[in-house]
Short mmCIF file of C-alpha atoms in Angstrom, two decimals:
data_model
loop_
_atom_site.label_atom_id
_atom_site.label_comp_id
_atom_site.label_asym_id
_atom_site.label_seq_id
_atom_site.Cartn_x
_atom_site.Cartn_y
_atom_site.Cartn_z
CA MET A 239 4.04 -29.22 11.19
CA PRO A 240 6.09 -31.10 12.55
CA GLU A 241 9.83 -32.30 11.38
CA GLY A 242 11.43 -35.67 10.43
CA TYR A 243 9.14 -38.83 9.08
CA LEU A 244 6.97 -41.59 10.95
CA SER A 245 9.09 -45.04 10.76
CA LYS A 246 6.90 -48.46 12.15
CA LYS A 247 8.62 -51.77 13.43
CA THR A 248 7.33 -55.20 13.80
CA ILE A 249 8.36 -56.81 16.96
CA HIS A 250 7.08 -60.09 17.95
CA GLY A 251 4.28 -59.76 15.37
CA LYS A 252 3.27 -55.96 17.07
CA VAL A 253 3.43 -52.80 15.33
CA TYR A 254 5.09 -50.01 17.02
CA PHE A 255 5.21 -46.68 15.52
CA TYR A 256 8.41 -43.85 16.37
CA HIS A 257 8.55 -40.60 15.25
CA GLN A 258 11.72 -39.72 13.57
CA PHE A 259 13.79 -36.33 13.16
CA PHE A 260 16.95 -34.38 13.22
CA ALA A 261 17.87 -32.26 16.16
CA ASP A 262 21.47 -31.13 17.17
CA GLY A 263 23.24 -32.66 14.16
CA ALA A 264 21.85 -35.90 15.13
CA LEU A 265 18.65 -38.02 14.33
CA ARG A 266 16.66 -38.46 16.75
CA SER A 267 13.65 -41.21 17.43
CA ARG A 268 10.85 -41.31 20.00
CA TYR A 269 8.49 -44.28 20.15
CA VAL A 270 4.94 -42.45 19.73
CA ASN A 271 1.22 -43.92 20.60
CA SER A 272 -1.59 -45.33 17.52
CA GLU A 273 -3.16 -42.46 18.14
CA GLU A 274 -0.21 -40.04 18.13
CA ALA A 275 0.64 -41.92 15.20
CA GLU A 276 -2.09 -41.89 13.34
CA ARG A 277 -2.11 -38.18 13.88
CA LEU A 278 1.10 -37.26 12.75
CA LYS A 279 0.25 -39.51 9.19
CA GLU A 280 -2.52 -36.91 8.38
CA GLN A 281 0.26 -34.07 9.35
CA PHE A 282 2.93 -35.44 7.20
CA ALA A 283 0.69 -35.93 4.08
CA GLU A 284 -0.78 -32.31 4.20
CA LYS A 285 2.47 -30.60 4.72
CA GLN A 286 3.51 -33.04 1.48
CA GLU A 287 0.81 -31.34 -0.63
CA ILE A 288 1.50 -28.24 0.53
CA LEU A 289 5.38 -28.30 -0.23
CA GLN A 290 4.12 -29.56 -3.91
CA GLU A 291 1.77 -26.54 -3.67
CA ILE A 292 4.60 -24.59 -2.88
CA LYS A 293 6.62 -26.13 -5.33
CA ALA A 294 4.11 -25.62 -8.73
CA ILE A 295 3.78 -22.11 -7.64
CA HIS A 296 7.61 -21.24 -7.46
CA SER A 297 8.66 -23.38 -10.95
CA SER A 298 5.45 -21.80 -12.41
CA ALA A 299 6.74 -18.77 -11.25
CA LYS A 300 7.98 -15.61 -13.73
CA LYS A 301 11.98 -15.32 -13.86
CA VAL A 302 14.10 -12.65 -14.96
CA GLY A 303 17.50 -12.12 -16.46
CA SER A 304 19.76 -10.00 -15.93
CA LEU A 305 19.25 -6.29 -17.38
CA SER A 306 19.65 -6.29 -21.21
CA LYS A 307 21.51 -3.59 -22.52
CA SER A 308 18.51 -1.42 -23.97
CA ALA A 309 17.04 -2.23 -20.33
CA THR A 310 20.18 0.13 -18.44
CA ALA A 311 20.38 2.62 -20.95
CA PHE A 312 16.61 3.50 -20.97
CA ASP A 313 16.05 2.49 -24.48
CA GLY A 314 12.54 1.01 -25.76
CA TYR A 315 8.92 1.96 -24.69
CA LEU A 316 6.69 2.90 -21.70
CA MET A 317 3.51 0.52 -22.36
CA SER A 318 0.49 0.72 -20.95
CA GLY A 319 -0.67 -2.95 -21.16
CA ASP A 320 0.20 -3.45 -24.73
CA ARG A 321 -0.04 -0.32 -25.93
CA VAL A 322 2.93 2.05 -26.47
CA VAL A 323 2.33 5.37 -24.91
CA ALA A 324 6.27 6.83 -25.20
CA THR A 325 8.92 5.87 -27.35
CA PHE A 326 12.49 6.33 -25.29
CA ASP A 327 16.23 6.44 -27.30
CA HIS A 328 18.93 5.77 -24.73
CA GLY A 329 16.66 7.55 -22.44
CA ALA A 330 15.54 10.54 -24.70
CA LEU A 331 11.97 10.86 -25.25
CA VAL A 332 11.38 10.51 -28.88
CA SER A 333 7.51 10.50 -28.60
CA MET A 334 4.62 10.00 -26.52
CA ASP A 335 0.74 9.96 -26.38
CA GLU A 336 -0.61 12.56 -24.50
CA LYS A 337 -3.70 11.24 -23.72
CA ARG A 338 -2.55 7.67 -22.11
CA CYS A 339 1.31 8.75 -20.80
CA PRO A 340 1.55 8.45 -17.08
CA PHE A 341 1.56 12.39 -16.04
CA ILE A 342 5.47 12.17 -14.57
CA ILE A 343 6.95 11.73 -18.08
CA GLN A 344 4.13 14.55 -19.79
CA ARG A 345 5.98 16.62 -16.88
CA THR A 346 9.45 15.72 -17.17
CA LYS A 347 10.28 13.54 -20.11
CA LEU A 348 12.85 11.53 -18.18
CA MET A 349 12.30 7.75 -18.02
CA ASP A 350 14.60 7.48 -15.32
CA CYS A 351 12.43 9.40 -13.15
CA PHE A 352 9.09 7.57 -13.99
CA LEU A 353 11.10 4.71 -12.69
CA SER A 354 12.53 6.20 -9.76
CA LYS A 355 9.23 6.49 -8.20
CA ARG A 356 8.18 3.03 -8.52
CA VAL A 357 10.73 1.00 -6.61
CA ILE A 358 11.16 -0.28 -3.24
CA ASP A 359 12.01 2.22 0.01
CA SER A 360 15.87 1.22 0.33
CA SER A 361 15.22 2.47 4.34
CA ARG A 362 13.50 -0.50 5.06
CA SER A 363 15.19 -3.22 6.84
CA ASN A 364 13.26 -5.90 4.94
CA ALA A 365 14.05 -4.05 1.57
CA LYS A 366 17.60 -4.86 1.76
CA LEU A 367 16.99 -8.41 2.49
CA LEU A 368 14.57 -8.87 0.12
CA LYS A 369 17.05 -7.36 -2.46
CA LYS A 370 19.59 -9.73 -1.43
CA ALA A 371 17.12 -13.03 -1.78
CA LEU A 372 16.55 -11.85 -5.16
CA GLY A 373 20.29 -11.22 -5.93
CA ILE A 374 19.96 -7.61 -6.81
CA GLN A 375 23.60 -6.05 -6.39
CA GLU A 376 22.04 -2.69 -8.32
CA LYS A 377 21.95 0.23 -5.98
CA ASP A 378 20.34 2.66 -8.32
CA ASP A 379 16.93 2.68 -7.94
CA GLU A 380 15.59 3.07 -11.53
CA LYS A 381 17.51 0.35 -12.39
CA ILE A 382 16.22 -1.48 -9.40
CA ALA A 383 12.41 -0.96 -11.22
CA LEU A 384 13.45 -2.32 -13.75
CA TYR A 385 13.90 -5.85 -12.31
CA ALA A 386 10.41 -5.79 -12.37
CA TYR A 387 10.19 -4.17 -15.51
CA GLY A 388 8.63 -0.80 -13.87
CA ALA A 389 5.56 -2.58 -12.95
CA SER A 390 3.24 -1.61 -10.39
CA ILE A 391 0.16 -3.45 -8.93
CA GLY A 392 -1.56 0.02 -8.76
CA ASP A 393 -1.55 0.68 -12.72
CA ASP A 394 -0.08 -1.34 -15.97
CA TYR A 395 2.38 0.66 -16.76
CA TRP A 396 6.11 -0.92 -17.99
CA PHE A 397 8.74 -0.80 -19.57
CA ARG A 398 9.55 -2.66 -22.66
CA PRO A 399 13.55 -2.81 -23.59
CA ARG A 400 14.01 -2.44 -27.26
CA HIS A 401 13.60 -5.30 -29.42
CA SER A 402 12.29 -7.53 -26.64
CA LYS A 403 9.13 -9.32 -27.39
CA LEU A 404 7.33 -9.51 -24.36
CA LYS A 405 3.42 -9.12 -23.19
CA TYR A 406 1.58 -7.42 -20.45
CA ALA A 407 0.68 -11.02 -19.58
CA ASP A 408 4.65 -11.77 -19.47
CA ILE A 409 5.32 -9.20 -16.86
CA CYS A 410 2.23 -8.77 -14.79
CA PHE A 411 2.84 -9.80 -11.48
CA ASP A 412 0.61 -13.35 -10.40
CA ASN A 413 2.36 -14.32 -7.29
CA ASP A 414 2.78 -13.52 -4.23
CA ILE A 415 5.99 -15.74 -2.89
CA TYR A 416 8.08 -13.03 -0.88
CA ALA A 417 5.49 -11.21 0.48
CA GLU A 418 6.20 -12.98 3.97
CA LEU A 419 9.76 -12.08 3.32
CA SER A 420 9.11 -8.45 2.64
CA LEU A 421 6.60 -8.22 4.97
CA THR A 422 8.45 -9.91 8.21
CA GLY A 423 12.10 -10.51 7.66
CA LYS A 424 11.52 -14.75 7.23
CA MET A 425 13.37 -16.18 4.02
CA ILE A 426 11.28 -19.58 4.17
CA LEU A 427 11.12 -22.15 1.33
CA LEU A 428 12.16 -19.09 -1.39
CA PRO A 429 13.01 -19.78 -5.13
CA SER A 430 16.33 -19.15 -6.13
CA GLY A 431 17.19 -16.54 -8.51
CA ILE A 432 14.70 -13.30 -9.57
CA HIS A 433 11.53 -14.02 -10.19
CA LEU A 434 8.59 -10.87 -10.70
CA THR A 435 7.71 -9.74 -7.36
CA PRO A 436 5.62 -6.67 -6.99
CA GLU A 437 7.58 -5.97 -3.22
CA LEU A 438 10.08 -4.22 -5.97
CA SER A 439 7.62 -1.48 -6.51
CA THR A 440 5.97 -0.68 -3.11
CA ARG A 441 6.65 2.34 -2.26
CA GLY A 442 6.68 3.92 1.69
CA ALA A 443 9.19 3.44 5.13
CA GLN A 444 6.53 1.03 6.59
CA GLU A 445 7.51 -2.54 5.95
CA LYS A 446 4.66 -4.45 4.07
CA GLY A 447 3.62 -7.03 1.75
CA TRP A 448 1.37 -7.47 -0.96
CA LYS A 449 -0.67 -11.15 -1.21
CA ARG A 450 -3.35 -12.79 -3.25
CA LYS A 451 -6.45 -13.03 -1.33
CA GLY A 452 -9.59 -14.10 -3.58
CA GLY A 453 -8.03 -13.20 -6.68
CA HIS A 454 -7.60 -10.01 -5.68
CA TRP A 455 -4.28 -8.08 -4.00
CA VAL A 456 -3.84 -6.88 -0.51
CA LEU A 457 -1.48 -4.61 1.10
CA TYR A 458 -0.26 -5.61 4.46
CA LYS A 459 1.05 -3.34 6.94
CA LYS A 460 3.19 -3.86 10.45
CA GLU A 461 2.31 -0.65 12.57
CA SER A 462 1.75 0.13 16.41
CA ASP A 463 -0.87 -0.41 18.76
CA GLU A 464 -1.82 3.36 18.02
CA GLN A 465 -1.14 3.05 14.51
CA LEU A 466 -3.43 0.14 13.55
CA PHE A 467 -6.27 1.35 16.00
CA SER A 468 -6.05 5.31 13.91
CA GLU A 469 -6.24 3.26 10.60
CA LEU A 470 -9.26 1.96 11.54
CA LEU A 471 -10.99 4.44 13.02
CA SER A 472 -10.21 7.14 10.26
CA CYS A 473 -11.24 4.60 7.44
CA GLN A 474 -14.81 4.56 9.40
CA LEU A 475 -15.28 8.00 10.31
CA ALA A 476 -14.39 8.68 6.77
CA ARG A 477 -17.21 6.61 5.33
CA ALA A 478 -19.68 7.93 8.07
CA LEU A 479 -18.52 11.55 6.67
CA GLY A 480 -19.32 10.77 3.14
CA ILE A 481 -15.49 10.68 2.13
CA PRO A 482 -14.10 8.04 -0.15
CA THR A 483 -12.24 5.61 1.65
CA ALA A 484 -9.68 2.87 0.81
CA GLU A 485 -10.97 -0.58 2.86
CA TYR A 486 -9.24 -1.51 5.90
CA HIS A 487 -9.62 -4.29 8.38
CA TYR A 488 -7.35 -6.07 11.02
CA GLU A 489 -5.68 -9.63 10.24
CA GLU A 490 -3.56 -9.65 13.77
CA PRO A 491 -1.03 -8.46 14.09
CA TYR A 492 -1.44 -6.52 10.76
CA ILE A 493 -3.82 -4.53 9.66
CA ALA A 494 -4.94 -4.90 5.59
CA SER A 495 -5.96 -3.24 2.34
CA THR A 496 -7.37 -4.19 -0.98
CA ASN A 497 -6.12 -2.78 -3.80
CA PHE A 498 -8.13 0.02 -4.51
CA ALA A 499 -7.00 1.08 -7.96
CA GLU A 500 -8.17 -2.89 -9.74
CA GLY A 501 -9.37 -2.04 -12.99
CA VAL A 502 -7.91 1.70 -13.27
CA ASN A 503 -4.82 3.14 -13.33
CA PHE A 504 -3.35 5.28 -10.10
CA GLU A 505 -1.11 8.29 -10.33
CA PRO A 506 0.12 9.74 -7.08
CA ILE A 507 0.06 13.83 -7.04
CA VAL A 508 4.22 13.81 -6.78
CA SER A 509 3.43 12.39 -10.80
CA TYR A 510 1.17 15.16 -12.11
CA LEU A 511 2.51 18.10 -10.05
CA GLY A 512 5.86 17.23 -8.52
CA GLU A 513 7.13 18.38 -4.64
CA ASP A 514 4.99 21.03 -4.18
CA GLU A 515 2.46 20.49 -1.40
CA ASP A 516 0.90 24.10 -1.03
CA TYR A 517 -2.85 24.39 -1.02
CA GLU A 518 -3.09 27.00 -2.72
CA TYR A 519 -0.71 25.40 -6.18
CA VAL A 520 -2.62 22.26 -5.79
CA TYR A 521 -6.02 23.36 -5.39
CA ARG A 522 -5.60 25.58 -8.53
CA SER A 523 -3.52 23.00 -10.95
CA LEU A 524 -6.77 20.83 -10.12
CA LEU A 525 -9.43 23.15 -10.74
CA ALA A 526 -7.81 22.92 -14.54
CA LEU A 527 -8.55 19.14 -14.58
CA GLY A 528 -11.77 19.92 -13.54
CA LYS A 529 -14.60 21.32 -10.95
CA GLY A 530 -15.13 18.07 -9.13
CA ILE A 531 -11.55 16.80 -8.94
CA ALA A 532 -10.72 20.20 -6.75
CA GLU A 533 -14.01 19.67 -4.76
CA GLN A 534 -12.80 15.94 -4.26
CA TYR A 535 -9.28 17.31 -3.10
CA LEU A 536 -11.01 20.35 -0.41
CA ASN A 537 -12.88 17.82 1.18
CA LEU A 538 -9.81 15.40 1.47
CA MET A 539 -7.25 17.76 2.51
CA ARG A 540 -10.01 18.95 5.20
CA PHE A 541 -10.80 15.46 6.67
CA ASP A 542 -6.75 15.51 7.54
CA ALA A 543 -7.36 18.42 9.38
CA LEU A 544 -10.13 17.02 11.65
CA VAL A 545 -8.03 13.31 12.05
CA TYR A 546 -4.74 15.60 12.08
CA ASN A 547 -3.28 13.69 9.49
CA VAL A 548 0.56 15.28 9.91
CA ASP A 549 1.86 12.76 7.43
CA ARG A 550 -0.42 13.32 3.83
CA HIS A 551 1.96 14.08 1.01
CA ASN A 552 2.29 13.90 -2.84
CA GLU A 553 3.17 10.94 -2.70
CA ASN A 554 -0.18 9.08 -0.99
CA TYR A 555 -2.84 10.24 -2.54
CA GLY A 556 -3.58 10.75 -6.34
CA LEU A 557 -5.76 10.65 -9.60
CA LEU A 558 -7.58 7.73 -10.80
CA ARG A 559 -7.00 7.10 -14.66
CA ASP A 560 -9.26 5.40 -17.43
CA LYS A 561 -6.80 2.49 -18.92
CA GLU A 562 -8.08 2.67 -22.38
CA SER A 563 -8.45 6.81 -22.51
CA GLY A 564 -6.15 8.20 -20.18
CA GLU A 565 -9.15 10.43 -18.90
CA VAL A 566 -9.03 11.38 -15.09
CA LEU A 567 -11.72 9.41 -13.60
CA SER A 568 -11.83 11.01 -9.69
CA LEU A 569 -9.61 11.43 -7.15
CA ALA A 570 -8.42 8.01 -5.56
CA PRO A 571 -9.97 7.18 -2.25
CA ASN A 572 -8.21 8.30 0.93
CA PHE A 573 -5.80 5.84 1.93
CA ASP A 574 -2.58 5.70 4.34
CA ASN A 575 -3.85 7.26 7.39
CA ASN A 576 -1.61 5.55 10.04
CA LEU A 577 -0.29 8.63 11.40
CA CYS A 578 -3.46 10.39 12.09
CA LEU A 579 -5.37 11.01 15.46
CA LEU A 580 -3.82 8.99 17.80
CA GLY A 581 -0.65 7.53 15.40
CA TYR A 582 1.82 10.45 15.28
CA GLN A 583 1.81 11.34 19.63
CA GLY A 584 -0.64 9.38 21.62
CA LYS A 585 -3.24 12.20 21.13
CA LEU A 586 -5.08 14.55 19.26
CA PRO A 587 -3.62 18.26 19.77
CA GLU A 588 -6.49 21.01 21.07
CA THR A 589 -8.78 22.30 18.50
CA LYS A 590 -7.27 25.65 18.52
CA LYS A 591 -3.87 25.63 19.02
CA ASP A 592 -3.82 22.72 15.89
CA GLY A 593 -1.11 24.18 13.50
CA LEU A 594 -2.52 21.72 10.66
CA LEU A 595 -6.00 22.74 11.35
CA ARG A 596 -5.65 26.03 11.23
CA ARG A 597 -2.82 26.09 8.18
CA PHE A 598 -6.14 24.55 5.64
CA LEU A 599 -8.23 26.97 7.59
CA SER A 600 -6.32 29.59 6.23
CA PHE A 601 -5.73 28.69 2.99
CA ALA A 602 -9.52 27.82 2.71
CA THR A 603 -11.84 30.61 4.21
CA LYS A 604 -9.52 33.56 1.86
CA ASN A 605 -9.89 31.68 -1.24
CA ALA A 606 -13.43 31.99 -2.28
CA LYS A 607 -14.48 29.14 -4.85
CA ALA A 608 -12.92 26.92 -2.24
CA ARG A 609 -14.29 28.59 1.13
CA GLU A 610 -18.10 28.48 -1.16
CA CYS A 611 -17.44 25.07 -2.13
CA LEU A 612 -16.89 23.95 2.01
CA ALA A 613 -19.70 26.22 2.95
CA ASN A 614 -22.09 24.17 0.49
CA HIS A 615 -21.32 21.27 1.78
CA PRO A 616 -20.91 20.65 5.66
CA LEU A 617 -19.42 18.08 7.16
CA PRO A 618 -22.71 15.83 8.53
CA PRO A 619 -22.81 16.49 12.96
CA LEU A 620 -21.96 13.38 13.91
CA SER A 621 -23.07 13.38 17.57
CA GLU A 622 -20.52 11.94 20.52
CA GLU A 623 -22.52 9.02 20.60
CA GLU A 624 -22.25 8.66 17.00
CA ILE A 625 -18.75 8.99 17.23
CA LEU A 626 -18.81 6.33 20.39
CA SER A 627 -20.29 3.46 17.81
CA LEU A 628 -17.25 3.97 15.44
CA ILE A 629 -15.22 3.75 18.37
CA ASP A 630 -16.75 0.70 19.91
CA ALA A 631 -17.18 -1.43 16.79
CA LEU A 632 -13.26 -1.84 16.44
CA PRO A 633 -11.48 -4.59 16.22
CA LEU A 634 -9.12 -2.85 18.98
CA PRO A 635 -9.55 -1.36 22.44
CA CYS A 636 -9.36 2.41 22.10
CA PRO A 637 -5.48 3.51 23.57
CA ILE A 638 -7.25 6.69 25.44
CA GLU A 639 -10.18 7.87 26.82
CA LYS A 640 -12.90 6.49 24.24
CA GLU A 641 -15.43 9.46 25.54
CA GLY A 642 -12.81 12.27 25.59
CA LEU A 643 -11.45 11.11 21.91
CA ALA A 644 -15.12 10.91 20.56
CA ARG A 645 -15.91 14.27 22.05
CA GLN A 646 -12.72 16.02 20.74
CA LEU A 647 -13.56 14.51 17.55
CA LYS A 648 -17.35 15.92 17.40
CA GLU A 649 -15.59 19.22 19.01
CA ARG A 650 -13.55 19.57 15.47
CA ILE A 651 -16.07 18.37 13.58
CA ASP A 652 -18.62 21.54 14.99
CA TYR A 653 -15.28 24.17 14.64
CA LEU A 654 -14.62 22.87 10.95
CA ASN A 655 -18.31 23.62 10.21
CA TYR A 656 -18.76 26.96 11.61
CA ALA A 657 -15.35 28.44 10.12
CA PHE A 658 -16.93 27.63 6.26
CA SER A 659 -20.68 29.45 7.98
CA ILE A 660 -22.27 32.52 7.55
CA ALA A 661 -21.02 33.57 10.70
CA GLY A 662 -17.70 32.06 10.15
CA ILE A 663 -14.23 34.75 9.68
CA PRO A 664 -11.24 33.73 7.78
CA VAL A 665 -8.96 31.97 10.62
CA GLU A 666 -4.98 33.72 10.86
CA GLU A 667 -2.41 31.59 10.12
CA GLU A 668 0.09 31.61 13.25
#
């Protein structure tokens, strides 16, 4: 939108239009003809409408005051919506609803542990800018999380300090006014004071931001060309192989994904099991939740082995739970695949020399239940032509020779299926 304003002068009965604006500390003026003047009028009118909309959004945004003594002492209630699921007395767990309480509280009994897993990664450059713009001076992650009441886009859990009369409607996120700052570092038309924003709760090392689109929350991330391509292709490949996956699309220059946890509560595996990523430990632990959950885990890990996803860890996959009953419904759909395929080192390793693939096969061919499950549910044998069609349908060009990539992916699918066939033998881990 143009800066400044439009003025007109009448000289000897004739009307002249001037575009006036400040530049280098001085008011400048330039003559514009009637056609350009009409165009400027429309732009200035549209600009005023947009500024009024922004002002209305900022004035209605929910503000957060200074943290109360009860909040910083973790004295109060862990909520699920408007239901109390745990009570804390100065950080000490007094009681909890074991059916509905977050797994991390059930496992650790610690409110600060819960909060520290729900706060922006301070190593991100834009995280520092965000905290500066909000005026947050706190250094401890768990206290920074309290400026969003410990809330998150992915669930309805939050912390209500003792004596507070807040309801979930008072603290749930309803605007994206800090999305651009979190995503790009640009500080434009930001309101004063501390406002509730989901950006304070967004984990991960990538620069990212949540935006409202059509009544839904959409996460935007900055990635390299190889990572963008890999995230998009892995999404389409997972769909073709029947792996539940979050929906990703390209909005130049970002990758975007709609919140997959709408209507349910998402809990990362780290909440349930801690940091231990050992295949055997996780598989046996998920079997305790149900055979179906454990099978979904095996399918996800097999897909990771297929696409060389070296970045799978206990914070970027997890469980979906019913908000009312707390029942575990399923494993969450596959998400966060920017470092798979070409995203990590620009190419896939040779199939038989791939350490990640061999480690997975070493576990899954030796564990009788896992082997039987995967043998009974082989990957669909996609042809090179089918894989090429997935690559060609992407909005970005393949960074390497696409025929070679398609051939390599087909080889990896066939290799994984053979490992669990009757003729297959356990693979020894190097």
